[in-house]
Coordinates of C-alpha atoms in Angstrom, one line a residue:
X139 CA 1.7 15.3 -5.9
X140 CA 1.8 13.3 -2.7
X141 CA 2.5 9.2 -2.0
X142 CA 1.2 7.8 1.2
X143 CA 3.3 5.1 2.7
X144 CA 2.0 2.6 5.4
X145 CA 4.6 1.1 7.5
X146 CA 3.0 -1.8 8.2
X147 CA 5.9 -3.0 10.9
X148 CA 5.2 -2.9 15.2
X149 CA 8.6 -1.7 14.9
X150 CA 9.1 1.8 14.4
X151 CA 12.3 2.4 12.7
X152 CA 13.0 -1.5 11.6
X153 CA 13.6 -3.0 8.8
X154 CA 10.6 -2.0 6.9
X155 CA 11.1 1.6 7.9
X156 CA 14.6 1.8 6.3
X157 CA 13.1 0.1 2.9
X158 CA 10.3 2.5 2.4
X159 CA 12.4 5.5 3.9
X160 CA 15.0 4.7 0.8
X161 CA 11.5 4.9 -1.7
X162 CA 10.7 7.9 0.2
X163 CA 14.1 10.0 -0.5
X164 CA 13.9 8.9 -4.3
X165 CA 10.3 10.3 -4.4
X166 CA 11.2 13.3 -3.0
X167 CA 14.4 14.4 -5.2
X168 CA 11.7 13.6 -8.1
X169 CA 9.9 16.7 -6.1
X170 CA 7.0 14.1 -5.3
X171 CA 6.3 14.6 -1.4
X172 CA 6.0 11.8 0.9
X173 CA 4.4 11.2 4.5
X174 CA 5.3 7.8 6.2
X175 CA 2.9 6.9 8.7
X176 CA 3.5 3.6 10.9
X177 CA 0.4 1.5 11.9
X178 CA 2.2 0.8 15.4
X179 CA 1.4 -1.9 17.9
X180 CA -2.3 -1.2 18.5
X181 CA -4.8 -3.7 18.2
X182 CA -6.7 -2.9 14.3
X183 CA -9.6 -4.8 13.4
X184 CA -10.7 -7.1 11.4
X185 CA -13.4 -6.2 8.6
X186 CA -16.8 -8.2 10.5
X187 CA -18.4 -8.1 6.7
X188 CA -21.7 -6.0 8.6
X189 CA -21.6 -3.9 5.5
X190 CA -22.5 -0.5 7.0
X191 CA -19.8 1.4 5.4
X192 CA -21.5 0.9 2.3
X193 CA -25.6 0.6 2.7
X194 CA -25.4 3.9 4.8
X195 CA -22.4 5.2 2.0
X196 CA -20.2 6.5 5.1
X197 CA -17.0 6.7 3.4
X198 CA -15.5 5.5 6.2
X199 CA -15.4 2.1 8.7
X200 CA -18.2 2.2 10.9
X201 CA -15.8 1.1 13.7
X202 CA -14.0 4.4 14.7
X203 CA -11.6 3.1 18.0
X204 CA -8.6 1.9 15.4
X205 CA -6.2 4.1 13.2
X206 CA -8.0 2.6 9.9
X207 CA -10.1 5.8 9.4
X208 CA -7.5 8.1 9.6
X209 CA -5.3 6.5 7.3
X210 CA -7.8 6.6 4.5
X211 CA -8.7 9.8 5.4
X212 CA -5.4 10.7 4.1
X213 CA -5.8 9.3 0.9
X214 CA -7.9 12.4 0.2
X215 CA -4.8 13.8 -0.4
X216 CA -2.3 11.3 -1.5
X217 CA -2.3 10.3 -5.1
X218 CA -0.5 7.4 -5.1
X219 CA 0.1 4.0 -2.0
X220 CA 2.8 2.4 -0.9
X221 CA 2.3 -0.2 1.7
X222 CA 5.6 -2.0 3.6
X223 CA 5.3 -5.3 5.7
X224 CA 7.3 -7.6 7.6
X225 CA 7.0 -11.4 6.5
X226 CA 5.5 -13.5 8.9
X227 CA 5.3 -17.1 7.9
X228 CA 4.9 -16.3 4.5
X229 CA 2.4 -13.8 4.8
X230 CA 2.3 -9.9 5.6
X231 CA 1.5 -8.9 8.8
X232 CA -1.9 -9.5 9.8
X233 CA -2.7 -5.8 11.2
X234 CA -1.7 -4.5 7.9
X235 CA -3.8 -7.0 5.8
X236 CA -6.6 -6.1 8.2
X237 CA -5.7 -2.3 7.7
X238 CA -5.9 -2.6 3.8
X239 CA -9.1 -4.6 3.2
X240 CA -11.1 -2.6 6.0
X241 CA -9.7 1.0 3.9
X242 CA -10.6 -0.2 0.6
X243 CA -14.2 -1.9 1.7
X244 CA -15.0 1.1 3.4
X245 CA -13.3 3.9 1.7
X246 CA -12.2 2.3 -1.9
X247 CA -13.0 5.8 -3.5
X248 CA -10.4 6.9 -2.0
X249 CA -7.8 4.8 -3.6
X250 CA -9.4 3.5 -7.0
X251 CA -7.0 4.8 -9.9
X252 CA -3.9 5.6 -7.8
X253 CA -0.8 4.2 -8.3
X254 CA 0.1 1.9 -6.0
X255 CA 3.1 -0.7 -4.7
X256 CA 3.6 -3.2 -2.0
X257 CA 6.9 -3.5 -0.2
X258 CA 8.0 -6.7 1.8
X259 CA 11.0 -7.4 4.1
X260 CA 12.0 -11.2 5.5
X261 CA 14.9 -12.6 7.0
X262 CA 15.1 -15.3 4.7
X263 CA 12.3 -16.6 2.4
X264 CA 8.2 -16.0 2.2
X265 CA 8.5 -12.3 0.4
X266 CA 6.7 -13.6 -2.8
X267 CA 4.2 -14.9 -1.4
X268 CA 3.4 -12.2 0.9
X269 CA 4.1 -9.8 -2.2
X270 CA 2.0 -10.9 -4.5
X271 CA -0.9 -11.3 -1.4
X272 CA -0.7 -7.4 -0.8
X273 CA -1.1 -6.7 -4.9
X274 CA -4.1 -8.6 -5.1
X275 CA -6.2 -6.0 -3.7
X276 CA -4.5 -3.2 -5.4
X277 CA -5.2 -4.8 -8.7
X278 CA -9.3 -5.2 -7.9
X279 CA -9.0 -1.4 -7.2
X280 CA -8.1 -0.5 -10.4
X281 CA -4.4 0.8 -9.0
X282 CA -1.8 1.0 -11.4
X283 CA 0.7 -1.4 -9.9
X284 CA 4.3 -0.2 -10.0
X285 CA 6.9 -2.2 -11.0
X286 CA 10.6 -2.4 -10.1
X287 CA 13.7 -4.3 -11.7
X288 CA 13.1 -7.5 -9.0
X289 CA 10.3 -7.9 -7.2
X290 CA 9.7 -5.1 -4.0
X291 CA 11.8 -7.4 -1.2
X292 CA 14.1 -6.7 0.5
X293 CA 16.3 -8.7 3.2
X294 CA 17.2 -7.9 7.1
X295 CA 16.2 -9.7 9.9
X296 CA 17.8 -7.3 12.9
X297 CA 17.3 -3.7 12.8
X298 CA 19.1 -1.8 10.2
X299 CA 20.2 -4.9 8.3
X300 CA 18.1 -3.6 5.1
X301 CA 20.6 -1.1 4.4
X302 CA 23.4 -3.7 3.8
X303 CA 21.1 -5.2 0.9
X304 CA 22.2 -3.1 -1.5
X305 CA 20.1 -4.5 -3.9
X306 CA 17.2 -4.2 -1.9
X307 CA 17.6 -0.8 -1.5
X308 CA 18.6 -0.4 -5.4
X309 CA 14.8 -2.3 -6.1
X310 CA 13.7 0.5 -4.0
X311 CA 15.2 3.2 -5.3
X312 CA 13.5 2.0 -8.8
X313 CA 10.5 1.8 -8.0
X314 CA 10.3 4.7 -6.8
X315 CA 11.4 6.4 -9.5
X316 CA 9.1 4.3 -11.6
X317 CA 6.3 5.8 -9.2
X318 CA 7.2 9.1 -10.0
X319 CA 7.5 8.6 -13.8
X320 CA 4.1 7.2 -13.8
X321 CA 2.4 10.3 -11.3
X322 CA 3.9 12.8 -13.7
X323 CA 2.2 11.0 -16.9
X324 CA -0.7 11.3 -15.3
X325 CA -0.9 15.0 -14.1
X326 CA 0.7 16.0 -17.0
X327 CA -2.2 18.5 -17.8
X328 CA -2.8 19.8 -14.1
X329 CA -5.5 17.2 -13.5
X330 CA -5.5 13.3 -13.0
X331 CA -6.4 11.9 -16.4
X332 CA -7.6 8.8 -15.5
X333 CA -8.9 5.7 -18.4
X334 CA -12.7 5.6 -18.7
X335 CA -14.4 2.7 -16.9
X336 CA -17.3 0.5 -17.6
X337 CA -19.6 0.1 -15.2
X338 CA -19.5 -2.4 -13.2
X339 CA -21.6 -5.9 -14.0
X340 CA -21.1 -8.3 -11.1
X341 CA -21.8 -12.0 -11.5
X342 CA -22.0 -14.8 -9.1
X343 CA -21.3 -18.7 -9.5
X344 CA -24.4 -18.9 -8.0
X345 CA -27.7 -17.7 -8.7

């Protein structure tokens, strides 16, 4: 078993590094390997709604110049998400929100039953709100979200400060051993055993 983990931080070994780094290491001594890849400080697009990834089923964006398609490429092998943001004014950092909803639009099969969790770092205040913006489209993907004992925040505002919150790093910890509890129930026979779904009946306000 494999968990993906989007570092959705410019900066490389910040804040946000160190939080999912400590998820990373719990994974691991659960014998659950881990791959932290950071989105760096490269322009990634916005989703233009032109719908192309779907009426010509591509499994992929249509825009190819960003690191979007590769990411979700390697959800082919990752069975469960992590994704790690700064807060900025209350909100997750806009490349990684951009990232997310262009992945799951384009390449949702890809992601739909895997466990998933969303990670958020702030100097100060903003992290629930940011937080519970990231699992919003986990939850319309059908992803398992994992829990923790507090809420997936953690506090730093200069680079390595997350490591003094030893709570943070505790919540961390937790979760990731919550992640691990959860990827074991479901491979317990060998093979994802994933709940049956109905299909899916759409309805708009208006008609």
């Amino acid at each position: 078993m494999k968990v993906l983990l989007i570092n959705g931080s410019p900066r490389r070994k910040g804040n946000t590094f160190l939080a999912l780094s400590e998820a990373a290491k719990t994974l691991e001594k659960n014998g659950i390997e881990t791959e932290i890849v950071q989105i760096g400080v490269n322009p990634i697009r916005g989703c233009i709604a032109c719908g192309q990834c779907v009426t010509k089923q591509l499994g992929r964006c249509v825009f190819d110049d960003d690191i979007c398609n590769r990411i979700s490429e390697k959800m082919d092998t990752a069975d469960a998400l992590i994704v790690g943001s700064p807060v900025y004014y209350g909100q997750p950092n806009g490349s990684v929100l951009s990232l997310v909803q262009r992945m799951f639009f384009s390449a949702g099969a890809k992601v739909v039953n895997k466990p998933a969790a969303a990670v958020c770092v702030c100097r100060r205040g903003g992290a629930t709100a940011a937080y519970q913006t990231m699992n919003m489209p986990f939850q319309m993907m059908n992803m398992p979200v994992v829990t923790s004992q507090y809420w997936n925040i953690v506090y730093g505002r200069e680079e390595g400060q997350a490591a003094l919150d030893t709570e943070g790093m505790q919540t961390m910890r937790t979760m990731a051993n919550n992640m691990a509890w959860m990827l074991k129930k479901i491979h317990a026979n060998g093979q994802p055993d994933y709940p049956e779904r109905e299909p899916w009946q759409p309805m708009h306000f208006i008609r």
